[in-house]
Amino acid sequence: MTSGTVRVDIDGSLAIMTVSRPEKLNALDLDMLKALSEAADAVEVNPDVHVAIITGEGKAFSAGGDIKAWGHMAPQEFGHAWVRYGHRVFERLATLRVPLIAALNGHALGGGLELAGLADIRIAEEQIKIGLPETGLGMIPGWSGTQRLVKRFGAQIVRRMALGGEIFTAEEARQFGMVDMVVATGTAVDAARDYARRVATRGPAALEITKLMIASANGEDNGTAVEALGSILVAKTGDLKEGVTAFSEKRPAQFKGEW
């Protein structure tokens, strides 16, 4: 499946989402955000997919938000059509029902790091650099750089990137806990495939529920996690089956407290 500038390839139980705008170092514009949302939907509804990878085509994972895409926007348009829309897309990816692995084949800067940060596992090639350079342009990290990344990486390391403008190597990022593994140049996707195969041997239902529980424990998406877990549990009960049957038969439900 190809949706604009994001390609989705299904290989058995694995889905690979490739951000494909290499001539712009995979800088994100509105079309790419829409394509990422559609890619997330395609992965979410495919019952055969148990784990997903996100990577970039060419020399970069993503150089962040394309300045040409947002630089001309009026403040209200910038806040709604760019920042809030990007938030919704990134949240869609962060809350995929399957584990998501980011294969960082190149630099991940600004919105590119925020995109990598929503993955469950990050595997980086040794030559890459990561950072949050937005304040050098007079703007802020607006796609959860000061929120999700603080929860996942820690406030002080985000301060160093966002306030101090520090750019870190892959090995430094590993030491700081921002990436989980550093591999040789050109091997991130293969390493992500190997890790994905390990993940895919585990119970899909257990993976989905465990991912929800970890997100909740980390202070992310608490309401959705609780409601999703509760709904999954209720969906297996005899009471729900009775309620649906009674509705179809136009009669009062006879609940028995069956789990």
Coordinates of C-alpha atoms in Angstrom, one line a residue:
M1 CA 0.0 0.0 0.0
T2 CA 1.2 3.5 -0.9
S3 CA -0.6 6.5 0.6
G4 CA 1.1 9.7 -0.8
T5 CA 4.5 9.9 0.7
V6 CA 4.3 6.9 3.1
R7 CA 4.6 3.3 1.9
V8 CA 3.2 0.4 3.9
D9 CA 4.6 -3.1 3.1
I10 CA 3.1 -6.2 4.8
D11 CA 5.4 -9.1 5.3
G12 CA 3.5 -11.8 7.2
S13 CA 2.8 -10.5 10.7
L14 CA 5.1 -7.5 10.1
A15 CA 4.1 -4.1 8.7
I16 CA 6.8 -1.7 7.6
M17 CA 5.9 2.0 7.2
T18 CA 8.4 4.0 5.2
V19 CA 8.3 7.8 5.1
S20 CA 9.3 8.5 1.5
R21 CA 10.3 12.1 0.7
P22 CA 14.1 11.6 0.5
E23 CA 14.8 14.7 -1.6
K24 CA 13.6 16.7 1.4
L25 CA 15.2 14.5 4.0
N26 CA 11.7 13.2 4.8
A27 CA 10.7 16.6 6.2
L28 CA 7.0 16.4 7.1
D29 CA 4.3 18.5 5.4
L30 CA 0.5 18.2 5.6
D31 CA 0.3 15.6 2.9
M32 CA 2.8 13.4 4.8
L33 CA 0.9 13.8 8.0
K34 CA -2.2 12.7 6.3
A35 CA -0.4 9.7 4.7
L36 CA 1.0 8.7 8.2
S37 CA -2.5 8.8 9.6
E38 CA -3.8 6.6 6.7
A39 CA -0.8 4.2 7.2
A40 CA -1.6 3.9 10.9
D41 CA -5.2 3.1 10.0
A42 CA -4.1 0.4 7.5
V43 CA -1.9 -1.3 10.2
E44 CA -4.5 -1.0 12.9
V45 CA -7.3 -2.8 11.0
N46 CA -5.2 -5.6 9.6
P47 CA -5.6 -8.6 12.0
D48 CA -2.6 -10.3 10.5
V49 CA -0.2 -7.6 11.7
H50 CA 1.4 -8.2 15.1
V51 CA 4.2 -5.7 15.0
A52 CA 5.1 -2.6 13.0
I53 CA 8.3 -0.8 12.0
I54 CA 8.6 2.9 10.9
T55 CA 11.6 4.1 9.0
G56 CA 12.7 6.7 6.5
E57 CA 13.8 6.4 2.9
G58 CA 17.2 7.7 1.9
K59 CA 19.7 9.5 4.1
A60 CA 17.4 10.7 6.9
F61 CA 14.8 9.2 9.2
S62 CA 13.1 12.7 9.2
A63 CA 14.5 16.2 9.4
G64 CA 11.2 17.3 11.1
G65 CA 8.5 19.7 10.0
D66 CA 9.1 21.3 6.6
I67 CA 9.4 25.0 7.2
K68 CA 7.9 25.7 3.8
A69 CA 4.8 23.8 4.9
W70 CA 4.1 26.0 8.0
G71 CA 6.3 29.1 7.7
H72 CA 3.6 31.1 5.8
M73 CA 0.7 30.1 8.1
A74 CA -1.2 32.7 10.2
P75 CA -1.1 32.0 13.9
Q76 CA -4.6 30.4 14.1
E77 CA -4.0 28.2 11.1
F78 CA -0.5 27.2 12.4
G79 CA -2.0 26.2 15.8
H80 CA -4.9 24.2 14.3
A81 CA -4.0 22.9 10.9
W82 CA -0.4 22.2 11.8
V83 CA 0.2 21.7 15.5
R84 CA -3.1 20.2 16.5
Y85 CA -3.4 18.0 13.4
G86 CA 0.1 16.8 13.8
H87 CA -0.7 15.9 17.5
R88 CA -3.7 13.8 16.3
V89 CA -1.6 11.9 13.8
F90 CA 1.3 11.3 16.2
E91 CA -1.2 10.1 18.9
R92 CA -2.7 7.7 16.3
L93 CA 0.7 6.2 15.8
A94 CA 1.7 6.2 19.5
T95 CA -1.5 4.3 20.4
L96 CA -1.3 1.6 17.7
R97 CA -2.6 -1.7 19.1
V98 CA 0.7 -3.4 18.0
P99 CA 4.2 -2.7 19.2
L100 CA 6.0 -0.1 17.0
I101 CA 9.7 -0.1 16.3
A102 CA 11.5 2.9 14.9
A103 CA 14.4 2.1 12.6
L104 CA 16.5 5.3 12.6
N105 CA 18.4 5.0 9.3
G106 CA 19.4 8.7 9.5
H107 CA 19.1 11.9 11.5
A108 CA 16.0 12.4 13.5
L109 CA 15.6 16.1 14.3
G110 CA 12.7 18.2 15.7
G111 CA 9.5 16.6 14.5
G112 CA 11.5 13.7 13.3
L113 CA 12.6 12.9 16.8
E114 CA 9.1 13.4 18.1
L115 CA 8.0 10.9 15.5
A116 CA 10.7 8.4 16.6
G117 CA 9.8 9.1 20.2
L118 CA 6.3 7.7 19.9
A119 CA 7.7 4.2 19.0
D120 CA 8.0 1.5 21.6
I121 CA 11.5 0.5 20.6
R122 CA 14.2 2.6 18.8
I123 CA 17.1 1.1 16.8
A124 CA 19.6 3.7 15.5
E125 CA 22.4 3.5 13.0
E126 CA 25.7 4.6 14.4
Q127 CA 26.1 7.7 12.2
I128 CA 22.8 9.4 13.1
K129 CA 22.3 12.5 15.2
I130 CA 19.2 13.5 17.1
G131 CA 18.0 16.7 18.6
L132 CA 15.2 19.3 19.1
P133 CA 16.5 22.5 17.3
E134 CA 13.1 24.3 17.1
T135 CA 13.9 27.1 19.6
G136 CA 16.8 28.1 17.3
L137 CA 14.0 29.0 14.8
G138 CA 12.0 30.9 17.4
M139 CA 9.5 28.1 17.8
I140 CA 8.8 25.2 20.2
P141 CA 8.8 21.4 19.9
G142 CA 5.1 21.3 19.2
W143 CA 4.4 17.6 18.5
S144 CA 4.8 16.3 22.1
G145 CA 8.5 17.2 22.3
T146 CA 7.9 18.8 25.7
Q147 CA 5.3 16.2 26.8
R148 CA 5.7 12.6 25.5
L149 CA 9.5 12.9 25.2
V150 CA 9.8 14.2 28.7
K151 CA 7.8 11.1 29.9
R152 CA 9.8 8.7 27.9
F153 CA 13.3 10.3 28.0
G154 CA 13.3 12.4 31.1
A155 CA 13.0 16.2 31.6
Q156 CA 16.7 17.0 31.8
I157 CA 17.7 15.5 28.5
V158 CA 14.8 17.2 26.8
R159 CA 16.0 20.5 28.4
R160 CA 19.5 20.0 27.0
M161 CA 18.1 19.5 23.5
A162 CA 15.2 22.0 23.5
L163 CA 16.8 24.8 25.6
G164 CA 20.5 24.2 25.0
G165 CA 20.2 23.1 21.4
E166 CA 22.4 20.1 22.0
I167 CA 22.6 17.5 19.3
F168 CA 23.5 13.9 20.3
T169 CA 25.1 11.1 18.5
A170 CA 23.5 7.6 18.4
E171 CA 25.8 6.3 21.1
E172 CA 25.1 9.3 23.4
A173 CA 21.4 8.8 22.8
R174 CA 21.8 5.1 23.7
Q175 CA 23.6 6.0 26.9
F176 CA 20.8 8.5 27.8
G177 CA 18.1 5.9 27.1
M178 CA 16.7 7.6 24.1
V179 CA 17.5 4.7 21.8
D180 CA 17.6 1.1 22.7
M181 CA 20.2 -0.2 20.3
V182 CA 22.9 1.2 18.0
V183 CA 23.8 -0.7 14.9
A184 CA 26.1 -0.3 11.8
T185 CA 25.2 2.1 9.1
G186 CA 22.7 0.7 6.6
T187 CA 21.5 -2.1 9.0
A188 CA 18.7 -0.4 11.1
V189 CA 15.8 -1.9 9.1
D190 CA 17.4 -5.4 9.2
A191 CA 18.0 -5.1 12.9
A192 CA 14.4 -3.9 13.4
R193 CA 13.1 -6.9 11.4
D194 CA 15.1 -9.2 13.7
Y195 CA 13.7 -7.6 16.8
A196 CA 10.2 -7.6 15.3
R197 CA 10.4 -11.3 14.7
R198 CA 11.2 -11.8 18.4
V199 CA 8.2 -9.7 19.3
A200 CA 5.9 -11.5 16.9
T201 CA 6.5 -14.9 18.6
R202 CA 4.7 -13.6 21.7
G203 CA 0.9 -13.6 22.3
P204 CA -0.7 -10.8 20.2
A205 CA -3.4 -10.2 22.8
A206 CA -0.9 -10.1 25.6
L207 CA 1.3 -7.7 23.6
E208 CA -1.6 -5.3 23.0
I209 CA -2.8 -5.3 26.6
T210 CA 0.8 -5.0 28.0
K211 CA 1.4 -2.0 25.7
L212 CA -1.7 -0.3 27.0
M213 CA -0.7 -1.0 30.6
I214 CA 2.8 0.4 30.2
A215 CA 1.4 3.5 28.6
S216 CA -1.0 4.0 31.5
A217 CA 1.8 3.5 34.0
N218 CA 3.9 6.1 32.2
G219 CA 1.1 8.6 32.5
E220 CA 0.2 8.4 28.8
D221 CA -3.3 8.1 27.4
N222 CA -4.7 6.9 30.8
G223 CA -8.4 7.3 29.8
T224 CA -8.1 5.4 26.5
A225 CA -6.0 2.7 28.1
V226 CA -8.5 2.1 30.9
E227 CA -11.5 2.1 28.6
A228 CA -9.9 -0.1 26.0
L229 CA -8.9 -2.7 28.6
G230 CA -12.4 -2.6 30.2
S231 CA -14.1 -2.9 26.8
I232 CA -11.9 -5.9 25.9
L233 CA -12.8 -7.6 29.2
V234 CA -16.6 -6.9 28.9
A235 CA -16.6 -8.1 25.2
K236 CA -15.8 -11.6 26.5
T237 CA -18.6 -11.8 29.0
G238 CA -21.8 -13.7 28.8
D239 CA -23.7 -10.6 29.9
L240 CA -22.7 -8.7 26.8
K241 CA -23.8 -11.6 24.6
E242 CA -27.1 -11.6 26.4
G243 CA -27.5 -7.9 26.1
V244 CA -26.9 -7.9 22.3
T245 CA -29.2 -10.9 21.8
A246 CA -32.0 -9.3 23.9
F247 CA -31.7 -6.1 21.9
S248 CA -32.0 -8.0 18.6
E249 CA -35.0 -10.0 19.9
K250 CA -36.7 -6.8 21.3
R251 CA -37.0 -8.2 24.9
P252 CA -35.6 -7.3 28.3
A253 CA -32.1 -8.6 28.9
Q254 CA -31.8 -11.4 31.5
F255 CA -28.3 -10.7 32.9
K256 CA -26.7 -13.4 35.1
G257 CA -23.4 -11.8 35.9
E258 CA -21.6 -14.2 33.6
W259 CA -17.9 -13.4 32.9

